[in-house]
XYZ file of C-alpha atoms in Angstrom:
353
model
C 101.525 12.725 83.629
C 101.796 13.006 79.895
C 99.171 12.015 77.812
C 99.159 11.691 73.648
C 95.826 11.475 70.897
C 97.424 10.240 67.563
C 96.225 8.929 64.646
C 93.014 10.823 64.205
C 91.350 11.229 60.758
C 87.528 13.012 59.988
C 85.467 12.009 57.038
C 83.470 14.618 57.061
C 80.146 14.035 54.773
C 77.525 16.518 54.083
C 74.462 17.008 56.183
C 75.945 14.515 58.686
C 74.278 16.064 61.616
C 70.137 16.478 61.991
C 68.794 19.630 60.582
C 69.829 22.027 63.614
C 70.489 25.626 64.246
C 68.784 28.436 66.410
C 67.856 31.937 65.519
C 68.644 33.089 68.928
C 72.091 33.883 70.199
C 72.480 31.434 73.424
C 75.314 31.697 75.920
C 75.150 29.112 78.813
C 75.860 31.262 81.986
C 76.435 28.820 85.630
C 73.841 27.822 87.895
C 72.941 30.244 90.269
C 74.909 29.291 92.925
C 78.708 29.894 90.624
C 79.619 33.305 89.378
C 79.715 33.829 85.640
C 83.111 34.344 83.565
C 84.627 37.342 84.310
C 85.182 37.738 80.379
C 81.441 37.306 79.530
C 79.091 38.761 81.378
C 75.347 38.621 80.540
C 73.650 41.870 79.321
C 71.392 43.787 81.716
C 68.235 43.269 79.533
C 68.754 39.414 79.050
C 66.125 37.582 82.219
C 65.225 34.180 83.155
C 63.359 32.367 79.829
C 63.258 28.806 81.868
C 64.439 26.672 84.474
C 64.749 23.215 84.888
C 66.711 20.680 86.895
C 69.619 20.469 85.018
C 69.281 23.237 83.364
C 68.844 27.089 83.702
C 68.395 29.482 80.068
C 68.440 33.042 80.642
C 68.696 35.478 77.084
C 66.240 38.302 75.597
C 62.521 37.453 76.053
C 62.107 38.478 72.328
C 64.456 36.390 70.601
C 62.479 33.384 72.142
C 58.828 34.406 73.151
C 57.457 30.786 74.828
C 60.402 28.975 75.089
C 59.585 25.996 76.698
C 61.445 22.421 78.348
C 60.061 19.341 75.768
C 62.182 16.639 77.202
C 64.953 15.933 80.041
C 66.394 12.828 81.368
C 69.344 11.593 83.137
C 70.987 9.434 81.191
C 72.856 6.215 82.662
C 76.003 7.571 82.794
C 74.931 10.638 84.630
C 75.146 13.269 82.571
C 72.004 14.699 81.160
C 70.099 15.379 77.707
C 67.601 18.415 78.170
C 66.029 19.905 74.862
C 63.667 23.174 74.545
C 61.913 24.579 72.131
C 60.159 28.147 71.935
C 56.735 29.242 69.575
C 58.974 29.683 66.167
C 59.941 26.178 66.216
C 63.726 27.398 67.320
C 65.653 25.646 70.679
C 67.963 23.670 71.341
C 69.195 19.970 72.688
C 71.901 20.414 75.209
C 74.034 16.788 76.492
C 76.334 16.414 78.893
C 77.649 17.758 82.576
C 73.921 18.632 84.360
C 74.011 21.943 86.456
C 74.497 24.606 83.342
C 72.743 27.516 82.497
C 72.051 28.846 78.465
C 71.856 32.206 77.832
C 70.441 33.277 74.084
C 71.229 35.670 72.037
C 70.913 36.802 67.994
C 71.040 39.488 65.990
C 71.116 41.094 62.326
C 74.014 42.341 60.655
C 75.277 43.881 57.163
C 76.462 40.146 56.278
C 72.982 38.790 58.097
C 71.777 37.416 60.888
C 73.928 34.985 63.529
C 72.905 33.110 66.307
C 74.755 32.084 69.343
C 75.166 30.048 72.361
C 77.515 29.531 75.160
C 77.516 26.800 77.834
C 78.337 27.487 81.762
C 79.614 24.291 83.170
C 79.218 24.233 86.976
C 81.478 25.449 89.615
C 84.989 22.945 90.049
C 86.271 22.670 93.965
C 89.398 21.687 93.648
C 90.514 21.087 96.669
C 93.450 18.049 96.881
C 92.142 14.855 95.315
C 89.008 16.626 93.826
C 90.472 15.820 90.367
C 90.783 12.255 90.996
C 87.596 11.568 92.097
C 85.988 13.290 89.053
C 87.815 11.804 86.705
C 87.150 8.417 88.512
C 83.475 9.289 88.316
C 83.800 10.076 84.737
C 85.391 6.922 83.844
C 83.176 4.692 86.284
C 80.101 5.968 84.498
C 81.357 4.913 80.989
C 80.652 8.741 79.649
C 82.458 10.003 76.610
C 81.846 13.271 74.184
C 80.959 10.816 71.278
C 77.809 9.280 74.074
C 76.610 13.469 74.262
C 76.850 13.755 70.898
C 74.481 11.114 70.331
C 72.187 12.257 73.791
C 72.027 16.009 72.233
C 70.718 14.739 68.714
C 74.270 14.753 66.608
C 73.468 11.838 64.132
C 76.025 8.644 64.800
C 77.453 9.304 61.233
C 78.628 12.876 62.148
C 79.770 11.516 66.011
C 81.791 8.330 64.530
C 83.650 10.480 61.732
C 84.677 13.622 64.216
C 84.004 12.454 67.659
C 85.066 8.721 67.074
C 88.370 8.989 69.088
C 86.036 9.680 72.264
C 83.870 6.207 71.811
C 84.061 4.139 74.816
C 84.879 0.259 74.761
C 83.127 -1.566 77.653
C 83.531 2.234 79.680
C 86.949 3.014 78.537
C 88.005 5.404 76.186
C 91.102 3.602 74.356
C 93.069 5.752 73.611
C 93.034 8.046 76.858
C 95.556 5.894 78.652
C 95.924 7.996 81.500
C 91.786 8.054 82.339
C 92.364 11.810 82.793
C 89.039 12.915 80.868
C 86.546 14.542 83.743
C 84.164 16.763 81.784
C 81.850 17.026 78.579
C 79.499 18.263 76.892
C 77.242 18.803 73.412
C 74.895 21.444 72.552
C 72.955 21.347 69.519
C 70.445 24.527 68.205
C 67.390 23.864 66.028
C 65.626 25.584 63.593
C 67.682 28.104 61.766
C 67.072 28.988 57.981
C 70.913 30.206 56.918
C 72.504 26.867 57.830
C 72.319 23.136 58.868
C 74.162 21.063 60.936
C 75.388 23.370 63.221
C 76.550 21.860 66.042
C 79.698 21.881 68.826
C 81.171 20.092 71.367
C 83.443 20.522 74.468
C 85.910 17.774 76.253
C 88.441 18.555 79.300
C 90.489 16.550 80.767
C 93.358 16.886 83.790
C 96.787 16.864 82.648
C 98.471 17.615 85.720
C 97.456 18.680 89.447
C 99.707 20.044 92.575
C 97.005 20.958 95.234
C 94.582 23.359 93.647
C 97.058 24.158 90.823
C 95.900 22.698 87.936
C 96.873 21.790 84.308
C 93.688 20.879 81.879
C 93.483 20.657 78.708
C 90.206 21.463 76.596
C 89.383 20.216 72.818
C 86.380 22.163 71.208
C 84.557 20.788 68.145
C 82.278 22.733 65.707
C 80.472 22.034 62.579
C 78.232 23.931 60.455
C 77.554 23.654 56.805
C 76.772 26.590 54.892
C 73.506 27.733 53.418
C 73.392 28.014 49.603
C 74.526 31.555 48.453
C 75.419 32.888 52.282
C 78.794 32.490 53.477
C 79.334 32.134 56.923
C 81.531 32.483 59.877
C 81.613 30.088 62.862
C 82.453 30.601 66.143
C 83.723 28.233 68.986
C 85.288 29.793 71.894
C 85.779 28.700 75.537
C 85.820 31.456 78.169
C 87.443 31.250 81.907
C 86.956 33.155 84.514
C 90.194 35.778 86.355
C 93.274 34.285 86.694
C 93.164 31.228 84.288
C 95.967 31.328 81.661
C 95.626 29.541 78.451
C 99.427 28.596 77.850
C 99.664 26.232 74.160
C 97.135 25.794 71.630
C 97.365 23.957 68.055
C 97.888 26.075 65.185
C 94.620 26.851 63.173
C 94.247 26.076 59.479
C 93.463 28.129 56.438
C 93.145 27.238 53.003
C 90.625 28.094 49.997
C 88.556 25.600 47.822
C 88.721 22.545 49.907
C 91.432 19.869 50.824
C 92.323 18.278 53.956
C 94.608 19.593 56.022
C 96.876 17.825 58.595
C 97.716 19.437 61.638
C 99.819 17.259 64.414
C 102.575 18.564 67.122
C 102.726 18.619 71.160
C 101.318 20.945 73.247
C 102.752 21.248 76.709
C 104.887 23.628 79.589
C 107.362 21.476 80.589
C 106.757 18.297 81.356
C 103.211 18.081 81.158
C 102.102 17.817 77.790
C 99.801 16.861 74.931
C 100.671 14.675 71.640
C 97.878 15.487 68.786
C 97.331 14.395 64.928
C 94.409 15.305 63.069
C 93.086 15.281 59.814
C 90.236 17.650 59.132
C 88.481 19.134 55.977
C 88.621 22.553 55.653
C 86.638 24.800 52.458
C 86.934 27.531 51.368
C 87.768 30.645 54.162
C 90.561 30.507 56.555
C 90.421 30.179 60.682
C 92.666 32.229 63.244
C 92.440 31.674 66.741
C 91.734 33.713 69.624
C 92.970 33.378 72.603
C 94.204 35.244 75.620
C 93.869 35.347 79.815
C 90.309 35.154 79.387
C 89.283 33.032 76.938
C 90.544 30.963 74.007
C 88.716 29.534 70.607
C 88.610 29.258 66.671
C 86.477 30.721 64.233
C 85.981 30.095 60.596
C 85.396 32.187 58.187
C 83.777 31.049 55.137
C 84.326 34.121 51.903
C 82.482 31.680 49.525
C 78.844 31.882 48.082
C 78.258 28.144 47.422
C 75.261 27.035 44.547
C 75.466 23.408 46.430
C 75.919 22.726 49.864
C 79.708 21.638 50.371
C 81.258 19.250 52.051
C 80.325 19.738 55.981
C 83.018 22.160 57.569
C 84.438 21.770 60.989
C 87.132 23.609 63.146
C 88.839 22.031 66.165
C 91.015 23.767 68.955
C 92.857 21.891 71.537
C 94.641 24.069 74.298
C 96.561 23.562 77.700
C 94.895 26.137 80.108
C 96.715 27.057 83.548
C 94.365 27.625 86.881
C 96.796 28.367 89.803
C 95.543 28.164 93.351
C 93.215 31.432 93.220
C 91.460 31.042 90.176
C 88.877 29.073 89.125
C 88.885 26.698 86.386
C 85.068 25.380 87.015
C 82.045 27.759 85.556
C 84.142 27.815 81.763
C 81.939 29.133 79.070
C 81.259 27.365 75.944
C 80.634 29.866 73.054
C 78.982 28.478 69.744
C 77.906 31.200 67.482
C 77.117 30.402 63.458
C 75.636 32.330 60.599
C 76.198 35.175 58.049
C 76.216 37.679 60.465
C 78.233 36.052 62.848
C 81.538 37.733 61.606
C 79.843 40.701 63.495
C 78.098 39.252 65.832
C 80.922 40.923 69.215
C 81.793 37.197 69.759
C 85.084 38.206 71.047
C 84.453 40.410 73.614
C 87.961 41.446 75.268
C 90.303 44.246 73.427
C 92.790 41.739 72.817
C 90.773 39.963 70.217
């Protein structure tokens, strides 16, 4: 099965998302009952901050004393909008795939402080024909990214000009003629001081399946824009567990000042493979990607000290990931982390990075 996304194009306006951010690090760990990333595991002093019934946040007591569950509720399409807040006024709105766990995090650095959060999906059997029925379900159900973005808070603005290709059409995502989409999901922080409109997004889909050999491919979406006077770095990274292999990726952009830059090409081993075109604007830093065995992302690094807010930056990575027969490709980790400090913030945890 081949499948192609062409003719994309992002208008990206200023302060297009709600005022969001978190001055806690979070990284989403799995439910209880599915083993963490082998890449990322959570620090012995991080505990259980809250539990819910989609939802699970684990992190550092300190970094958010009283964190508490405002608001869940399964949405029609099954997937879920959960949002918490702790006594600061910090938290978070997560949207998607129920059955994740959060685990926060943040810190101080010499550039500043960073926050950070990373997003567990649940466990993935896939035994022969599991694909097919979850990307049936998906489709059935009428879900899409650009439907989370809008359940975890993104404003429609924001969702239309980077997230438009996902919309649905009476359930049906028109460009994705192959119905291969099976998982998504939005998270969205709250609160911080350093920058606004931080936000990211994560959408797989099954390219190709032989038994429990799989081919997915996974497209992660980030925006932040800076705070005046503090450049930043952002972070969005998607971590697998042992034996997943992350085999193409699109080339990252770089510029300084800001332009848009076109980026468009196949992806693919073979004859399974991926057709992209995208438009994005980029300001004033450059972006490298990270990838290897265990995990794969892109992270932005902004060198400018802006006196106005510019133009709302985002970075997007789209990648063909390998999970033979003994690995795992369920319980992936999300990674959003944002802010000054971020640059030092031990995102990238393996010696390869």
């Amino acid at each position: 099965m081949k499948f192609n996304v062409f003719g994309r194009h992002f208008t990206v306006t200023a302060g297009a998302a709600m005022t969001a951010g978190l001055a806690v690090l979070g990284v989403l760990a799995a439910p209880a009952s599915a083993l963490a990333p082998a890449a990322s595991p959570a620090t012995a002093s991080e505990q259980l901050l809250g539990s819910s019934n989609a939802v699970k946040v684990v992190g550092v007591k300190a970094a958010a004393q009283g964190l508490r569950l405002v608001f869940e509720h399964r949405n029609q399409d099954g997937s879920v909008t959960s949002r918490w807040t702790a006594n600061n006024g910090t938290g978070f709105t997560y949207a998607g795939t129920p059955g994740v766990t959060v685990d926060l995090r943040n810190g101080n650095t010499a550039h500043g402080g960073y926050g950070a959060m990373t997003v567990t999906f649940p466990k993935t059997d896939k035994k022969a024909g599991s694909g097919a029925d979850l990307i049936s379900a998906y489709r059935a159900a009428g879900r899409s990214t650009y439907t989370d973005a809008l359940n975890a808070g993104i404003s429609k603005a924001a969702a239309n000009a980077q997230l438009g290709k996902y919309r649905t059409v009476k359930g049906v995502v028109p460009y994705d003629i192959s119905g291969s989409f099976y998982q998504s999901g939005c998270i969205q922080p709250s609160g911080p001081r350093d920058v606004i409109g931080v936000w990211g997004c994560f959408t797989r889909r099954l390219i190709q399946t032989n038994g429990s050999d799989w081919y997915v491919g996974d497209d992660l979406v980030a925006t932040e824009n800076p705070g005046l006077l503090q450049p930043n770095t952002l972070y969005i990274l998607m971590w697998y567990g042992s034996g997943n292999t992350v085999v193409n990726w699109t080339a990252a952009p770089g510029s300084t000042g800001c332009h848009d830059a076109t980026l468009s090409g196949s992806l693919g081993v073979g004859s399974i493979g991926l057709g992209y075109s995208e438009t994005n604007k980029v300001c004033s830093g450059s972006t490298s990607v990270i990838h290897d065995s265990a995990h794969w992302g892109l992270d932005w690094i902004d060198n400018s000290a802006y006196w106005v807010t510019p133009p709302q930056e985002q970075i997007e990575e789209i990648g063909v990931v390998h999970s033979p027969p003994s690995a795992s490709i369920g319980n992936s980790a999300l990674e959003l982390a944002w802010g000054p400090g971020a640059r030092d913030s031990g995102s990238c945890r393996t010696p390869s990075c």
